[in-house]
Short mmCIF file of C-alpha atoms in Angstrom, two decimals:
data_model
loop_
_atom_site.label_atom_id
_atom_site.label_comp_id
_atom_site.label_asym_id
_atom_site.label_seq_id
_atom_site.Cartn_x
_atom_site.Cartn_y
_atom_site.Cartn_z
CA ARG A 23 0.34 0.00 0.10
CA SER A 24 2.82 2.83 0.74
CA SER A 25 4.84 1.51 -2.18
CA ILE A 26 1.61 3.04 -4.47
CA MET A 27 1.47 6.06 -2.56
CA ILE A 28 5.48 6.55 -3.38
CA ASP A 29 4.76 6.33 -6.82
CA LYS A 30 1.64 8.77 -6.30
CA LEU A 31 3.83 11.48 -4.72
CA THR A 32 7.48 11.25 -6.72
CA PRO A 33 6.26 12.60 -9.59
CA ILE A 34 4.06 15.19 -8.07
CA LEU A 35 7.32 16.51 -5.95
CA LYS A 36 9.27 16.30 -9.27
CA SER A 37 6.59 18.69 -11.11
CA HIS A 38 6.01 21.19 -8.49
CA ASN A 39 8.31 23.75 -6.96
CA GLU A 40 6.61 23.43 -3.19
CA VAL A 41 3.91 20.90 -2.27
CA GLU A 42 1.71 20.92 1.30
CA ILE A 43 0.67 17.42 1.96
CA ILE A 44 -2.82 16.77 4.28
CA CYS A 45 -3.07 14.09 6.76
CA LEU A 46 -6.50 13.10 7.15
CA GLY A 47 -6.23 9.81 8.57
CA PRO A 48 -3.57 7.57 10.49
CA LEU A 49 -0.22 9.08 9.69
CA THR A 50 1.48 5.24 8.67
CA ASN A 51 1.85 6.30 5.19
CA VAL A 52 4.20 9.75 6.10
CA ALA A 53 6.51 7.17 7.99
CA GLN A 54 7.27 4.90 5.58
CA TRP A 55 8.32 7.78 3.05
CA ARG A 56 10.67 8.71 5.77
CA GLN A 57 12.70 5.22 4.54
CA ASP A 58 12.87 6.04 0.81
CA GLY A 59 15.72 7.50 0.30
CA THR A 60 14.60 9.22 -2.91
CA LEU A 61 11.43 10.69 -1.69
CA LEU A 62 12.72 11.78 1.32
CA ARG A 63 15.05 13.44 -0.75
CA LEU A 64 12.35 15.25 -2.92
CA LEU A 65 10.40 15.66 0.68
CA SER A 66 13.29 18.14 1.81
CA GLN A 67 13.22 20.04 -0.88
CA LYS A 68 10.20 20.28 -2.15
CA LEU A 69 7.83 20.18 1.19
CA ARG A 70 6.50 23.47 2.34
CA ARG A 71 4.07 22.61 5.20
CA VAL A 72 2.22 19.24 6.55
CA TRP A 73 -1.36 19.85 8.13
CA ILE A 74 -1.68 16.73 10.61
CA MET A 75 -5.51 16.19 11.69
CA GLY A 76 -5.16 14.47 15.44
CA GLY A 77 -3.57 14.55 18.67
CA ASN A 78 -5.44 15.64 22.03
CA HIS A 79 -6.74 18.02 24.20
CA PRO A 80 -7.49 17.90 27.98
CA LEU A 81 -10.79 19.97 27.59
CA HIS A 82 -12.28 17.24 25.81
CA SER A 83 -10.96 14.05 27.42
CA SER A 84 -13.91 13.42 29.75
CA SER A 85 -16.52 14.33 27.21
CA SER A 86 -18.32 11.32 26.26
CA SER A 87 -19.76 13.46 22.91
CA HIS A 88 -16.40 12.98 21.01
CA ASN A 89 -16.10 9.91 19.44
CA ASP A 90 -12.29 10.01 19.85
CA ALA A 91 -10.54 6.57 19.95
CA THR A 92 -9.54 6.83 23.81
CA THR A 93 -9.91 9.49 26.43
CA THR A 94 -6.48 11.02 26.21
CA ALA A 95 -5.60 10.01 22.55
CA GLU A 96 -7.64 11.08 19.22
CA TYR A 97 -8.18 7.96 16.65
CA ASN A 98 -5.77 8.82 13.95
CA PHE A 99 -2.60 8.91 16.51
CA ALA A 100 -4.12 6.02 18.57
CA GLN A 101 -4.38 4.02 15.27
CA ASP A 102 -0.73 4.62 14.90
CA PRO A 103 1.11 5.63 17.76
CA HIS A 104 4.74 4.65 16.25
CA ALA A 105 4.02 6.64 12.75
CA ALA A 106 2.24 9.75 15.25
#
């Protein structure tokens, strides 16, 4: 699965001056991109910003109205904490 994302991301990085990545789910693919040397070099040259949806907030940790994975970790971070 990660190699598919690398195959899709590499031509985008080669053809644009700057890119921003918006992460709306677990960060597994982003963590795996770091293992690809060519992609990592392209990212270091072209990446302007990474937007990540995730984290936690102490004011919401006791609220049952939020659909977070645990009382301390937001779903995307809880799904792959090592990548986050």
